[in-house]
Amino acid sequence: MIEIQNLSKGFDGRSVLEDVSLEIRDGETFAVIGRSGSGKSVLLKHIIGLLTPDAGRVLIDGTDLHALSYGELRKIRRQFGVLFQGGALFDSMSALENVAFPLRTFTRQSEAEIMDRAHWCLSVVKLPDAGSKKPSELSGGQQKRVALARAVALEPRYILYDEPTSGLDPQTSATINDLIVHLAETLHATSIVITHDMNSVLAIADRAGFIHERRLHWTGTMEDLRCCADEATLAFVKASEYVI
Amino acid sequence: MVALIRHRTDAFFTGLGRFGLLLGSAFSGTPHLRLYYRNLTEQFVRVGIDSLPIVALASAFTGAVAAVQSIYQLEGSFYLPKTAVGSFVTTSVILELGALIAAFILAGRVGARIAAELGTMRVTEQIDALEAMGLNSASYLVLPRILAGVLMFPLIYVVACTVGIGMGIVVGETTGVIPLATFIDGARLLFRPYDLFFGVVKSLAFGFAITSVSCYYGYYTSGGAEGVGRSTTQATVMSCVFVLLADYVLAVIML
């Protein structure tokens, strides 16, 4: 379980997150929604320990992430798969090498086993023939799918998605949403999705949290969201191009 | 004014601390041998082998110009023997020009590439992706580049010296002023093996300065494409500054 307790963070004297507390249960898909620049990605980077909070704690199965040594933190991070906003594929490597990278780094599998697994991951994201292509030869949606294949190559317990559908056409977004649901079910992983795409939230999430004015303003299930009476949350949801 | 000085001083010591932390992190990582071997051999080729043609070209012209200038000075003097050309060209190339010219070229070629490469990786979240996987990104990215710089620069230095002195000989021969035997006699006259040792030590220091400074600016890049451009420029300029500083300090200590 991931617990965020009273987390606050600021940059250059400007507060981004204030007193954010949240529990993400094992096996659920939790969406963090909010306007651009509201601190969603900052929250995600705290969950993986890429940022250190000014106050508060992030607990992974009861372990305070920011009280760990760098070596211990890296061990915990191996339980995570992260899909970054732009994919963050290594541009010096082909798609297949990108997916094989964590397998080569953290497993003792033979090269043949690694290649089998990498090919399988690419086929799961419906890109079985993209292995030899460099990231620059792939479209934005394809890059995100390869990045997703890389993120799940080690079968992580937690999968973090940073804006998985931003900048994609509705059809590709739907494909990514299907993949998120499929991977959560097959890997039994806990998923945290940072997004402002309400179609995506409704398609994939069990629960959602709305970040507004630096605080976690609202949390609830999709049913709660549909009958939400909170003004700020409703204003955000209604501003999205979606149909409940 | 006082505030500005305080700000600059703070920035300097913060930078120094981050530089130390980066090196500490890079050298403290447990290497994943399969990955590191591949990465290291790649860097050896990029830093060392790929730099040889341009370094050889620059060294050839440096050696040739040193020979032409020596001959020019010789012709204006009744006291200097012809062997002085060989002595001057060999000593200046081994003690100073070979390492320094190669260092400036490497600062531009290798330093800029390292800073741009790491800077782009930073702004496109590739470094975050490495960290998120549980890998020590500094150890994976910085260590092989520094090792390649430190280990390949002596080879580059030896090539630079050989080509520079060789071109000095060619100029002496083709102008008909300094025959080969005279040049070599002159070269032997003032040659001390210690000079070569000094040059190799300098090249080790220059290799470390260029790669570590460039890694630092690249690794801590921020601000998108503009930031990458800024880091690349800073890496090249600061590499040259540190090379000159190391050149002076080593000369004072070792000569």
Coordinates of C-alpha atoms in Angstrom, one line a residue:
Chain A
M1 CA 0.0 0.0 0.0
I2 CA 1.1 3.6 -0.7
E3 CA 0.4 6.2 1.9
I4 CA 1.1 9.9 1.5
Q5 CA 1.0 11.7 4.8
N6 CA 0.8 15.5 5.0
L7 CA 3.1 16.1 2.1
S8 CA 4.2 19.6 1.2
K9 CA 6.5 20.8 -1.5
G10 CA 7.6 24.1 -2.9
F11 CA 10.1 25.3 -5.5
D12 CA 12.0 28.6 -5.2
G13 CA 9.8 29.8 -2.4
R14 CA 6.6 28.9 -4.4
S15 CA 4.4 26.3 -2.8
V16 CA 3.2 23.6 -5.2
L17 CA 1.6 21.0 -2.8
E18 CA 0.4 21.6 0.7
D19 CA -0.5 19.0 3.3
V20 CA -1.5 16.3 0.8
S21 CA -2.6 13.0 2.5
L22 CA -3.7 10.0 0.5
E23 CA -3.9 6.2 0.7
I24 CA -3.7 4.0 -2.4
R25 CA -4.8 0.5 -1.8
D26 CA -3.2 -2.6 -3.2
G27 CA -4.6 -3.6 -6.6
E28 CA -6.6 -0.5 -7.3
T29 CA -6.2 2.0 -10.1
F30 CA -6.1 5.5 -8.7
A31 CA -6.3 8.6 -10.9
V32 CA -4.9 11.9 -9.8
I33 CA -6.7 14.7 -11.6
G34 CA -6.2 18.4 -11.7
R35 CA -5.4 21.3 -14.0
S36 CA -2.0 21.6 -15.7
G37 CA 0.6 22.8 -13.3
S38 CA -1.4 21.8 -10.3
G39 CA 1.4 19.6 -8.9
K40 CA 0.2 16.2 -10.1
S41 CA 3.5 15.2 -11.6
V42 CA 5.3 16.5 -8.6
L43 CA 3.2 14.2 -6.5
L44 CA 4.1 11.3 -8.7
K45 CA 7.8 12.1 -8.4
H46 CA 7.5 12.0 -4.7
I47 CA 5.9 8.5 -4.8
I48 CA 9.0 7.1 -6.6
G49 CA 11.4 9.2 -4.5
L50 CA 12.7 11.4 -7.4
L51 CA 11.8 14.4 -5.3
T52 CA 12.1 14.9 -1.5
P53 CA 9.2 16.5 0.3
D54 CA 9.7 19.7 2.3
A55 CA 7.3 18.2 4.9
G56 CA 5.4 15.0 5.2
R57 CA 6.2 11.3 4.3
V58 CA 5.6 8.8 1.6
L59 CA 5.2 5.2 2.9
I60 CA 5.5 2.2 0.7
D61 CA 4.2 -0.8 2.7
G62 CA 4.9 1.1 5.8
T63 CA 8.5 2.1 4.8
D64 CA 9.2 5.8 4.8
L65 CA 10.7 6.3 1.3
H66 CA 12.7 9.4 2.2
A67 CA 14.2 8.0 5.3
L68 CA 16.0 5.3 3.3
S69 CA 19.6 5.3 2.0
Y70 CA 20.1 5.7 -1.7
G71 CA 20.8 2.0 -2.1
E72 CA 17.7 1.0 -0.2
L73 CA 15.6 3.5 -2.1
R74 CA 16.8 2.0 -5.4
K75 CA 15.7 -1.5 -4.2
I76 CA 12.2 -0.2 -3.5
R77 CA 12.1 1.6 -6.9
R78 CA 12.5 -1.8 -8.6
Q79 CA 9.0 -2.6 -7.5
F80 CA 7.8 0.3 -9.7
G81 CA 7.2 0.7 -13.4
V82 CA 6.9 4.3 -14.6
L83 CA 5.5 5.6 -17.8
F84 CA 6.8 9.1 -18.2
Q85 CA 4.9 11.9 -19.9
G86 CA 7.1 11.9 -23.0
G87 CA 7.9 8.2 -22.9
A88 CA 11.5 8.9 -21.8
L89 CA 12.7 6.1 -24.1
F90 CA 16.5 5.9 -24.4
D91 CA 17.0 7.4 -27.9
S92 CA 20.3 5.7 -28.5
M93 CA 18.6 2.3 -28.3
S94 CA 16.0 0.6 -30.5
A95 CA 12.5 -0.1 -29.1
L96 CA 13.4 -3.7 -28.4
E97 CA 16.6 -2.7 -26.6
N98 CA 14.6 -0.2 -24.5
V99 CA 12.3 -3.0 -23.3
A100 CA 15.2 -5.4 -22.8
F101 CA 17.2 -2.8 -20.8
P102 CA 15.6 -3.4 -17.3
L103 CA 15.7 -7.2 -17.9
R104 CA 19.4 -7.0 -18.8
T105 CA 20.0 -4.8 -15.8
F106 CA 18.1 -6.5 -13.0
T107 CA 17.7 -10.2 -14.0
R108 CA 20.1 -13.0 -14.6
Q109 CA 18.2 -14.3 -17.6
S110 CA 20.0 -15.5 -20.7
E111 CA 20.0 -13.3 -23.7
A112 CA 17.5 -15.6 -25.5
E113 CA 15.1 -15.4 -22.5
I114 CA 15.5 -11.6 -22.4
M115 CA 14.7 -11.3 -26.1
D116 CA 11.7 -13.6 -25.7
R117 CA 10.3 -11.5 -22.9
A118 CA 11.0 -8.2 -24.6
H119 CA 9.2 -9.4 -27.8
W120 CA 6.3 -10.6 -25.7
C121 CA 6.0 -7.2 -23.9
L122 CA 6.0 -5.4 -27.3
S123 CA 3.3 -7.7 -28.5
V124 CA 1.2 -7.0 -25.4
V125 CA 1.3 -3.3 -26.3
K126 CA 0.4 -4.3 -29.9
L127 CA 3.7 -3.3 -31.4
P128 CA 5.2 -6.7 -32.3
D129 CA 7.1 -5.3 -35.4
A130 CA 8.5 -2.1 -33.9
G131 CA 11.4 -3.8 -32.1
S132 CA 14.1 -2.6 -34.5
K133 CA 12.9 1.0 -34.7
K134 CA 14.6 3.8 -32.9
P135 CA 12.3 6.1 -30.8
S136 CA 12.6 8.9 -33.3
E137 CA 11.0 6.6 -35.9
L138 CA 8.0 6.0 -33.8
S139 CA 4.9 8.2 -33.4
G140 CA 4.0 9.7 -30.0
G141 CA 1.4 7.0 -29.3
Q142 CA 3.9 4.2 -30.3
Q143 CA 6.6 5.7 -28.1
K144 CA 4.2 5.6 -25.1
R145 CA 3.3 2.0 -25.8
V146 CA 7.0 1.0 -26.1
A147 CA 7.6 2.9 -22.8
L148 CA 4.7 1.0 -21.3
A149 CA 6.2 -2.3 -22.5
R150 CA 9.5 -1.2 -20.8
A151 CA 7.7 -0.2 -17.6
V152 CA 6.0 -3.6 -17.2
A153 CA 8.9 -5.8 -18.4
L154 CA 9.8 -6.7 -14.8
E155 CA 6.2 -7.2 -13.8
P156 CA 6.2 -4.4 -11.2
R157 CA 3.9 -4.2 -8.2
Y158 CA 3.1 -0.6 -8.8
I159 CA 2.7 1.1 -12.2
L160 CA 2.8 4.9 -12.4
Y161 CA 1.5 6.7 -15.4
D162 CA 2.3 10.4 -16.0
E163 CA -0.3 11.8 -18.5
P164 CA -0.5 8.6 -20.5
T165 CA -2.9 10.0 -23.0
S166 CA -1.8 13.6 -23.3
G167 CA -1.2 14.7 -26.9
L168 CA -2.7 11.6 -28.4
D169 CA -5.7 11.2 -30.7
P170 CA -8.9 9.7 -29.2
Q171 CA -8.4 6.3 -30.8
T172 CA -4.8 6.0 -29.6
S173 CA -5.9 7.2 -26.1
A174 CA -8.5 4.5 -26.0
T175 CA -5.8 1.9 -26.9
I176 CA -3.6 3.2 -24.1
N177 CA -6.6 3.1 -21.7
D178 CA -7.4 -0.5 -22.7
L179 CA -3.7 -1.4 -22.1
I180 CA -3.7 0.2 -18.6
V181 CA -6.8 -1.8 -17.6
H182 CA -5.4 -5.0 -19.2
L183 CA -2.0 -4.6 -17.4
A184 CA -3.6 -3.9 -14.1
E185 CA -5.7 -7.0 -14.4
T186 CA -3.0 -9.4 -15.7
L187 CA -0.2 -8.2 -13.4
H188 CA -2.5 -7.5 -10.4
A189 CA -0.6 -4.2 -10.1
T190 CA -1.5 -1.1 -8.2
S191 CA -1.8 1.7 -10.8
I192 CA -1.6 5.4 -10.2
V193 CA -2.5 7.5 -13.2
I194 CA -1.8 11.2 -13.4
T195 CA -4.1 12.8 -15.9
H196 CA -6.5 15.6 -16.8
D197 CA -8.3 13.4 -19.3
M198 CA -11.7 12.6 -17.8
N199 CA -12.5 10.0 -20.5
S200 CA -9.4 8.2 -19.4
V201 CA -10.3 8.5 -15.7
L202 CA -13.8 7.1 -16.2
A203 CA -12.4 4.2 -18.4
I204 CA -9.7 3.0 -16.1
A205 CA -9.9 4.3 -12.5
D206 CA -11.4 2.7 -9.4
R207 CA -10.9 5.9 -7.4
A208 CA -9.7 9.4 -8.2
G209 CA -8.3 12.4 -6.3
F210 CA -8.6 16.0 -7.4
I211 CA -5.7 18.4 -6.7
H212 CA -6.9 22.0 -6.5
E213 CA -5.1 25.0 -5.2
R214 CA -2.2 23.0 -4.0
R215 CA -4.3 20.6 -1.8
L216 CA -6.0 17.3 -2.4
H217 CA -9.4 18.8 -2.6
W218 CA -11.5 15.8 -3.3
T219 CA -11.2 11.9 -3.4
G220 CA -13.8 9.3 -4.2
T221 CA -14.9 6.5 -6.4
M222 CA -16.2 6.9 -9.9
E223 CA -19.7 6.7 -8.6
D224 CA -18.9 9.4 -6.1
L225 CA -17.6 11.5 -9.0
R226 CA -20.8 11.1 -11.0
C227 CA -22.9 12.5 -8.1
C228 CA -20.2 14.9 -6.8
A229 CA -21.6 18.2 -5.5
D230 CA -18.3 19.9 -4.8
E231 CA -18.2 23.0 -6.9
A232 CA -14.5 23.1 -7.8
T233 CA -14.5 19.4 -8.7
L234 CA -17.6 19.7 -10.8
A235 CA -16.2 22.8 -12.6
F236 CA -13.1 20.8 -13.5
V237 CA -15.0 17.7 -14.6
K238 CA -17.6 19.7 -16.6
A239 CA -14.8 21.6 -18.4
S240 CA -13.6 18.3 -19.9
E241 CA -14.9 17.1 -23.2
Y242 CA -16.5 13.9 -22.0
V243 CA -19.9 12.4 -21.4
I244 CA -20.7 10.7 -18.0
Chain B
M1 CA 26.9 44.6 -4.7
V2 CA 27.4 42.7 -1.5
A3 CA 24.3 40.7 -2.2
L4 CA 25.5 39.9 -5.7
I5 CA 28.9 38.7 -4.3
R6 CA 27.1 36.6 -1.7
H7 CA 24.8 35.1 -4.3
R8 CA 27.8 34.2 -6.6
T9 CA 29.7 32.8 -3.7
D10 CA 26.7 30.7 -2.6
A11 CA 26.3 29.5 -6.2
F12 CA 30.0 28.6 -6.5
F13 CA 30.0 26.5 -3.3
T14 CA 26.6 24.9 -4.1
G15 CA 28.0 24.0 -7.5
L16 CA 31.2 22.6 -5.9
G17 CA 29.1 20.5 -3.5
R18 CA 26.9 19.1 -6.3
F19 CA 30.0 18.3 -8.4
G20 CA 31.4 16.4 -5.4
L21 CA 28.1 14.6 -4.8
L22 CA 27.8 13.6 -8.5
L23 CA 31.4 12.2 -8.5
G24 CA 30.7 10.4 -5.2
S25 CA 27.6 8.9 -6.6
A26 CA 29.2 8.0 -9.9
F27 CA 32.1 6.2 -8.2
S28 CA 30.1 4.5 -5.5
G29 CA 27.7 2.6 -7.7
T30 CA 27.9 -1.2 -8.0
P31 CA 28.5 -1.8 -11.7
H32 CA 26.1 -4.0 -13.7
L33 CA 29.0 -5.5 -15.6
R34 CA 27.2 -6.5 -18.8
L35 CA 25.7 -3.0 -19.2
Y36 CA 28.9 -1.1 -18.0
Y37 CA 31.1 -3.1 -20.3
R38 CA 29.0 -2.2 -23.3
N39 CA 28.7 1.5 -22.2
L40 CA 32.4 1.8 -21.5
T41 CA 33.5 0.3 -24.8
E42 CA 31.1 2.7 -26.6
Q43 CA 32.6 5.7 -24.7
F44 CA 36.2 4.5 -25.4
V45 CA 35.3 4.6 -29.1
R46 CA 33.5 8.0 -29.0
V47 CA 35.9 9.8 -26.7
G48 CA 39.1 8.2 -27.9
I49 CA 39.1 6.6 -31.3
D50 CA 36.6 9.0 -33.0
S51 CA 38.7 12.0 -31.7
L52 CA 41.9 10.8 -33.3
P53 CA 41.5 12.3 -36.8
I54 CA 40.8 15.8 -35.7
V55 CA 43.4 15.7 -33.0
A56 CA 46.0 14.4 -35.5
L57 CA 45.0 17.2 -38.0
A58 CA 45.4 19.9 -35.4
S59 CA 48.6 18.4 -34.1
A60 CA 50.1 18.2 -37.6
F61 CA 49.5 21.9 -38.2
T62 CA 50.7 22.8 -34.7
G63 CA 54.0 20.9 -35.3
A64 CA 54.3 22.4 -38.8
V65 CA 53.8 25.9 -37.5
A66 CA 56.2 25.3 -34.6
A67 CA 58.9 24.2 -37.1
V68 CA 58.3 27.1 -39.5
Q69 CA 58.6 29.6 -36.7
S70 CA 61.7 27.9 -35.3
I71 CA 63.3 28.0 -38.7
Y72 CA 62.3 31.7 -39.1
Q73 CA 63.9 32.5 -35.7
L74 CA 67.0 30.4 -36.7
E75 CA 67.5 32.4 -39.9
G76 CA 67.4 35.7 -38.0
S77 CA 70.1 34.5 -35.5
F78 CA 73.8 33.9 -35.9
Y79 CA 74.1 32.1 -32.6
L80 CA 71.5 29.3 -32.8
P81 CA 72.6 26.0 -34.2
K82 CA 70.3 24.2 -36.7
T83 CA 69.7 21.5 -34.1
A84 CA 67.7 24.1 -32.1
V85 CA 64.7 23.5 -34.4
G86 CA 64.5 19.9 -33.4
S87 CA 65.0 20.7 -29.8
F88 CA 62.4 23.5 -29.8
V89 CA 59.7 21.6 -31.7
T90 CA 60.1 18.3 -29.7
T91 CA 60.2 20.0 -26.3
S92 CA 57.3 22.3 -26.9
V93 CA 55.1 19.6 -28.4
I94 CA 55.8 17.1 -25.6
L95 CA 55.7 19.6 -22.7
E96 CA 52.8 21.8 -23.8
L97 CA 51.4 21.9 -27.3
G98 CA 50.6 18.2 -27.7
A99 CA 48.4 17.9 -24.6
L100 CA 47.0 21.4 -24.7
I101 CA 45.9 21.4 -28.3
A102 CA 44.4 18.0 -27.9
A103 CA 42.6 19.1 -24.7
F104 CA 41.0 22.2 -26.4
I105 CA 39.8 20.0 -29.2
L106 CA 38.4 17.4 -26.8
A107 CA 36.7 20.1 -24.8
G108 CA 34.9 21.3 -27.9
R109 CA 34.3 17.9 -29.4
V110 CA 33.9 15.5 -26.5
G111 CA 32.9 18.0 -23.8
A112 CA 30.1 19.5 -25.8
R113 CA 28.8 16.1 -26.9
I114 CA 28.7 14.8 -23.3
A115 CA 26.9 17.9 -22.0
A116 CA 24.4 17.9 -24.9
E117 CA 23.8 14.1 -24.6
L118 CA 23.3 14.1 -20.8
G119 CA 21.4 17.4 -20.9
T120 CA 19.0 16.0 -23.5
M121 CA 18.6 12.9 -21.4
R122 CA 17.8 15.1 -18.4
V123 CA 15.2 17.3 -20.1
T124 CA 13.5 14.3 -21.8
E125 CA 13.3 12.5 -18.4
Q126 CA 15.6 9.7 -19.5
I127 CA 17.7 10.2 -16.4
D128 CA 14.6 10.1 -14.3
A129 CA 13.6 6.9 -16.1
L130 CA 16.9 5.3 -15.1
E131 CA 16.5 6.4 -11.5
A132 CA 12.9 5.2 -11.4
M133 CA 14.1 1.8 -12.6
G134 CA 16.3 1.6 -9.5
L135 CA 19.6 2.3 -11.4
N136 CA 22.3 4.6 -10.1
S137 CA 22.1 7.0 -13.1
A138 CA 25.3 8.8 -12.2
S139 CA 27.2 5.6 -12.0
Y140 CA 25.7 4.3 -15.3
L141 CA 26.1 7.6 -17.3
V142 CA 29.0 9.5 -15.7
L143 CA 31.5 6.9 -14.7
P144 CA 32.1 5.4 -18.1
R145 CA 32.5 8.8 -19.7
I146 CA 35.1 9.9 -17.1
L147 CA 36.9 6.6 -17.3
A148 CA 37.0 6.8 -21.1
G149 CA 38.3 10.4 -20.9
V150 CA 41.0 9.5 -18.4
L151 CA 42.2 6.3 -20.1
M152 CA 42.0 7.4 -23.7
F153 CA 43.5 10.9 -23.3
P154 CA 47.1 9.6 -22.8
L155 CA 46.7 7.7 -26.1
I156 CA 45.4 10.8 -27.8
Y157 CA 48.3 12.7 -26.3
V158 CA 50.9 10.2 -27.6
V159 CA 49.3 10.4 -31.1
A160 CA 49.3 14.2 -31.0
C161 CA 53.0 14.3 -30.0
T162 CA 54.0 11.8 -32.7
V163 CA 52.1 13.6 -35.4
G164 CA 53.2 17.1 -34.3
I165 CA 56.9 16.1 -34.2
G166 CA 56.5 14.1 -37.4
M167 CA 55.2 17.2 -39.2
G168 CA 58.1 19.2 -37.7
I169 CA 60.4 16.8 -39.4
V170 CA 58.5 17.0 -42.7
V171 CA 58.6 20.8 -42.7
G172 CA 62.4 20.7 -41.9
E173 CA 63.0 18.3 -44.8
T174 CA 60.7 19.8 -47.4
T175 CA 62.1 23.3 -46.9
G176 CA 65.5 21.9 -47.1
V177 CA 66.7 23.9 -44.1
I178 CA 66.8 21.2 -41.4
P179 CA 67.8 17.6 -42.5
L180 CA 66.2 14.7 -40.7
A181 CA 69.5 13.8 -38.9
T182 CA 70.0 17.3 -37.7
F183 CA 66.4 17.5 -36.4
I184 CA 66.7 14.2 -34.6
D185 CA 70.1 15.3 -33.0
G186 CA 68.3 18.4 -31.8
A187 CA 65.4 16.5 -30.5
R188 CA 67.7 14.1 -28.5
L189 CA 69.7 17.0 -27.1
L190 CA 67.0 18.3 -24.8
F191 CA 64.8 15.3 -24.5
R192 CA 64.2 14.0 -21.0
P193 CA 62.0 11.0 -20.4
Y194 CA 60.5 12.9 -17.5
D195 CA 59.0 15.4 -20.0
L196 CA 57.0 12.6 -21.5
F197 CA 55.9 11.4 -18.1
F198 CA 54.8 15.0 -17.3
G199 CA 52.9 15.1 -20.5
V200 CA 51.1 11.8 -19.7
V201 CA 50.2 13.1 -16.2
K202 CA 48.8 16.3 -17.8
S203 CA 46.8 14.3 -20.3
L204 CA 45.3 12.2 -17.4
A205 CA 44.3 15.4 -15.6
F206 CA 42.9 17.1 -18.7
G207 CA 40.9 14.0 -19.5
F208 CA 39.4 14.0 -16.1
A209 CA 38.7 17.7 -16.1
I210 CA 37.0 17.8 -19.5
T211 CA 34.8 14.7 -18.9
S212 CA 33.8 15.4 -15.3
V213 CA 33.1 19.1 -15.9
S214 CA 31.0 18.3 -19.0
C215 CA 29.1 15.5 -17.2
Y216 CA 28.4 17.9 -14.4
Y217 CA 26.9 20.6 -16.6
G218 CA 25.0 18.0 -18.7
Y219 CA 23.6 16.0 -15.7
Y220 CA 22.2 19.0 -14.0
T221 CA 20.7 20.6 -17.1
S222 CA 17.3 22.3 -16.6
G223 CA 15.1 24.3 -18.9
G224 CA 14.4 22.4 -22.1
A225 CA 16.3 23.0 -25.3
E226 CA 17.6 26.4 -24.2
G227 CA 19.0 24.7 -21.1
V228 CA 20.8 22.1 -23.2
G229 CA 22.4 24.8 -25.2
R230 CA 23.4 26.7 -22.1
S231 CA 24.9 23.6 -20.5
T232 CA 26.8 22.7 -23.7
T233 CA 28.4 26.2 -23.9
Q234 CA 29.2 26.2 -20.1
A235 CA 30.7 22.7 -20.4
T236 CA 33.0 23.7 -23.2
V237 CA 34.1 27.0 -21.7
M238 CA 34.5 25.6 -18.1
S239 CA 36.4 22.6 -19.5
C240 CA 38.9 24.9 -21.2
V241 CA 39.2 27.0 -18.0
F242 CA 39.9 23.9 -15.9
V243 CA 42.4 22.6 -18.4
L244 CA 44.3 25.9 -18.3
L245 CA 44.2 25.8 -14.5
A246 CA 45.4 22.2 -14.3
D247 CA 48.1 23.0 -16.8
Y248 CA 49.5 25.8 -14.6
V249 CA 49.1 23.9 -11.3
L250 CA 50.9 20.8 -12.7
A251 CA 53.6 22.9 -14.2
V252 CA 54.3 24.6 -10.9
I253 CA 54.2 21.3 -9.0
M254 CA 56.0 19.0 -11.4
L255 CA 58.6 21.2 -13.3

